[in-house]
Amino acid sequence: MAGTWGGSGTVALEDGSTERIRCRATYGVSGPRMSLVLTCASDAYKFGLQADVVAEGSTISGSWTETSRGASGVLQGRGGGGNFQLVATTAGFNANIALATRGNKQSVSIRADSQFRAANISLSR
């Protein structure tokens, strides 16, 4: 997973609107630790996610920050073999994140309970 990935997808907002987005993700991997910087934007919408996690077996924990809005919290879940199921939480916000990597292709799905409802992103390197 280490390296830079790019691609596109859609983001769904609370008002029911959707936007096509372009995304770039950079992963840094060092032993059981991984960092992520994901930036996605359209003409009218932008979000940025930074995360630092550590794996202990199949259990993953860490922290995240949404850089556009200044929100941050904890990240917990399970994963291995290129597939991760995570939950990002902070006061008043929960998001489920599914990430699957197969070779040089990656899909990211985010479902949230806020003004940002969902994102579906396809990346490649």
GROMACS .gro file of C-alpha atoms in nm:
model
  125
    1MET     CA    1   0.000   0.000   0.000
    2ALA     CA    2   0.289   0.236   0.055
    3GLY     CA    3   0.317   0.518  -0.196
    4THR     CA    4   0.092   0.756  -0.383
    5TRP     CA    5  -0.246   0.666  -0.532
    6GLY     CA    6  -0.481   0.876  -0.745
    7GLY     CA    7  -0.833   0.847  -0.877
    8SER     CA    8  -1.189   0.970  -0.861
    9GLY     CA    9  -1.529   0.904  -0.711
   10THR     CA   10  -1.838   1.067  -0.570
   11VAL     CA   11  -1.934   1.233  -0.245
   12ALA     CA   12  -2.296   1.250  -0.120
   13LEU     CA   13  -2.405   1.538   0.103
   14GLU     CA   14  -2.685   1.580   0.358
   15ASP     CA   15  -2.905   1.777   0.116
   16GLY     CA   16  -2.909   1.480  -0.123
   17SER     CA   17  -2.669   1.633  -0.372
   18THR     CA   18  -2.370   1.443  -0.508
   19GLU     CA   19  -2.042   1.572  -0.643
   20ARG     CA   20  -1.781   1.401  -0.857
   21ILE     CA   21  -1.443   1.426  -0.686
   22ARG     CA   22  -1.079   1.373  -0.775
   23CYS     CA   23  -0.863   1.221  -0.502
   24ARG     CA   24  -0.502   1.163  -0.411
   25ALA     CA   25  -0.385   0.937  -0.129
   26THR     CA   26  -0.037   0.892   0.013
   27TYR     CA   27   0.042   0.603   0.246
   28GLY     CA   28   0.351   0.568   0.459
   29VAL     CA   29   0.413   0.224   0.606
   30SER     CA   30   0.672   0.136   0.868
   31GLY     CA   31   0.632  -0.204   1.033
   32PRO     CA   32   0.293  -0.214   1.208
   33ARG     CA   33   0.241   0.163   1.165
   34MET     CA   34   0.072   0.336   0.873
   35SER     CA   35   0.002   0.700   0.795
   36LEU     CA   36  -0.252   0.823   0.540
   37VAL     CA   37  -0.308   1.159   0.375
   38LEU     CA   38  -0.621   1.161   0.154
   39THR     CA   39  -0.730   1.476  -0.028
   40CYS     CA   40  -1.044   1.489  -0.242
   41ALA     CA   41  -1.199   1.786  -0.422
   42SER     CA   42  -1.461   1.890  -0.674
   43ASP     CA   43  -1.541   2.239  -0.800
   44ALA     CA   44  -1.765   2.299  -0.495
   45TYR     CA   45  -1.649   2.057  -0.226
   46LYS     CA   46  -1.324   1.953  -0.061
   47PHE     CA   47  -1.220   1.725   0.222
   48GLY     CA   48  -0.888   1.612   0.357
   49LEU     CA   49  -0.827   1.317   0.585
   50GLN     CA   50  -0.507   1.243   0.773
   51ALA     CA   51  -0.472   0.928   0.984
   52ASP     CA   52  -0.205   0.751   1.181
   53VAL     CA   53  -0.274   0.391   1.283
   54VAL     CA   54  -0.097   0.093   1.431
   55ALA     CA   55  -0.186  -0.273   1.380
   56GLU     CA   56  -0.167  -0.533   1.654
   57GLY     CA   57  -0.254  -0.856   1.476
   58SER     CA   58  -0.577  -0.781   1.293
   59THR     CA   59  -0.677  -0.501   1.535
   60ILE     CA   60  -0.617  -0.146   1.415
   61SER     CA   61  -0.627   0.170   1.626
   62GLY     CA   62  -0.514   0.527   1.586
   63SER     CA   63  -0.622   0.884   1.528
   64TRP     CA   64  -0.762   1.088   1.240
   65THR     CA   65  -0.804   1.455   1.146
   66GLU     CA   66  -1.032   1.604   0.882
   67THR     CA   67  -0.812   1.896   0.776
   68SER     CA   68  -1.075   2.107   0.593
   69ARG     CA   69  -1.302   2.132   0.897
   70GLY     CA   70  -1.062   2.084   1.186
   71ALA     CA   71  -1.237   1.774   1.325
   72SER     CA   72  -1.036   1.493   1.483
   73GLY     CA   73  -1.092   1.175   1.676
   74VAL     CA   74  -1.011   0.808   1.713
   75LEU     CA   75  -0.998   0.536   1.450
   76GLN     CA   76  -1.057   0.169   1.536
   77GLY     CA   77  -1.123  -0.146   1.342
   78ARG     CA   78  -0.991  -0.466   1.193
   79GLY     CA   79  -0.799  -0.555   0.885
   80GLY     CA   80  -0.539  -0.750   0.702
   81GLY     CA   81  -0.447  -0.868   0.356
   82GLY     CA   82  -0.534  -0.532   0.201
   83ASN     CA   83  -0.889  -0.517   0.348
   84PHE     CA   84  -0.979  -0.283   0.633
   85GLN     CA   85  -1.306  -0.209   0.815
   86LEU     CA   86  -1.269   0.097   1.037
   87VAL     CA   87  -1.485   0.333   1.243
   88ALA     CA   88  -1.384   0.698   1.282
   89THR     CA   89  -1.545   0.871   1.582
   90THR     CA   90  -1.550   1.203   1.762
   91ALA     CA   91  -1.818   1.391   1.956
   92GLY     CA   92  -2.129   1.404   1.733
   93PHE     CA   93  -1.973   1.219   1.439
   94ASN     CA   94  -1.930   0.856   1.335
   95ALA     CA   95  -1.811   0.723   1.001
   96ASN     CA   96  -1.762   0.369   0.873
   97ILE     CA   97  -1.467   0.328   0.639
   98ALA     CA   98  -1.405   0.026   0.419
   99LEU     CA   99  -1.080   0.004   0.225
  100ALA     CA  100  -0.990  -0.279  -0.013
  101THR     CA  101  -0.665  -0.311  -0.207
  102ARG     CA  102  -0.607  -0.557  -0.491
  103GLY     CA  103  -0.276  -0.517  -0.672
  104ASN     CA  104  -0.257  -0.161  -0.804
  105LYS     CA  105  -0.630  -0.089  -0.749
  106GLN     CA  106  -0.795   0.035  -0.432
  107SER     CA  107  -1.152   0.119  -0.334
  108VAL     CA  108  -1.247   0.341  -0.041
  109SER     CA  109  -1.603   0.364   0.088
  110ILE     CA  110  -1.699   0.608   0.366
  111ARG     CA  111  -2.045   0.627   0.527
  112ALA     CA  112  -2.114   0.900   0.784
  113ASP     CA  113  -2.397   1.045   0.991
  114SER     CA  114  -2.328   1.415   0.927
  115GLN     CA  115  -2.356   1.672   0.647
  116PHE     CA  116  -2.102   1.453   0.468
  117ARG     CA  117  -2.305   1.136   0.408
  118ALA     CA  118  -2.086   0.914   0.191
  119ALA     CA  119  -1.793   0.887  -0.044
  120ASN     CA  120  -1.705   0.614  -0.292
  121ILE     CA  121  -1.356   0.642  -0.432
  122SER     CA  122  -1.154   0.429  -0.677
  123LEU     CA  123  -0.777   0.475  -0.669
  124SER     CA  124  -0.486   0.328  -0.861
  125ARG     CA  125  -0.111   0.372  -0.871
   0.00000   0.00000   0.00000
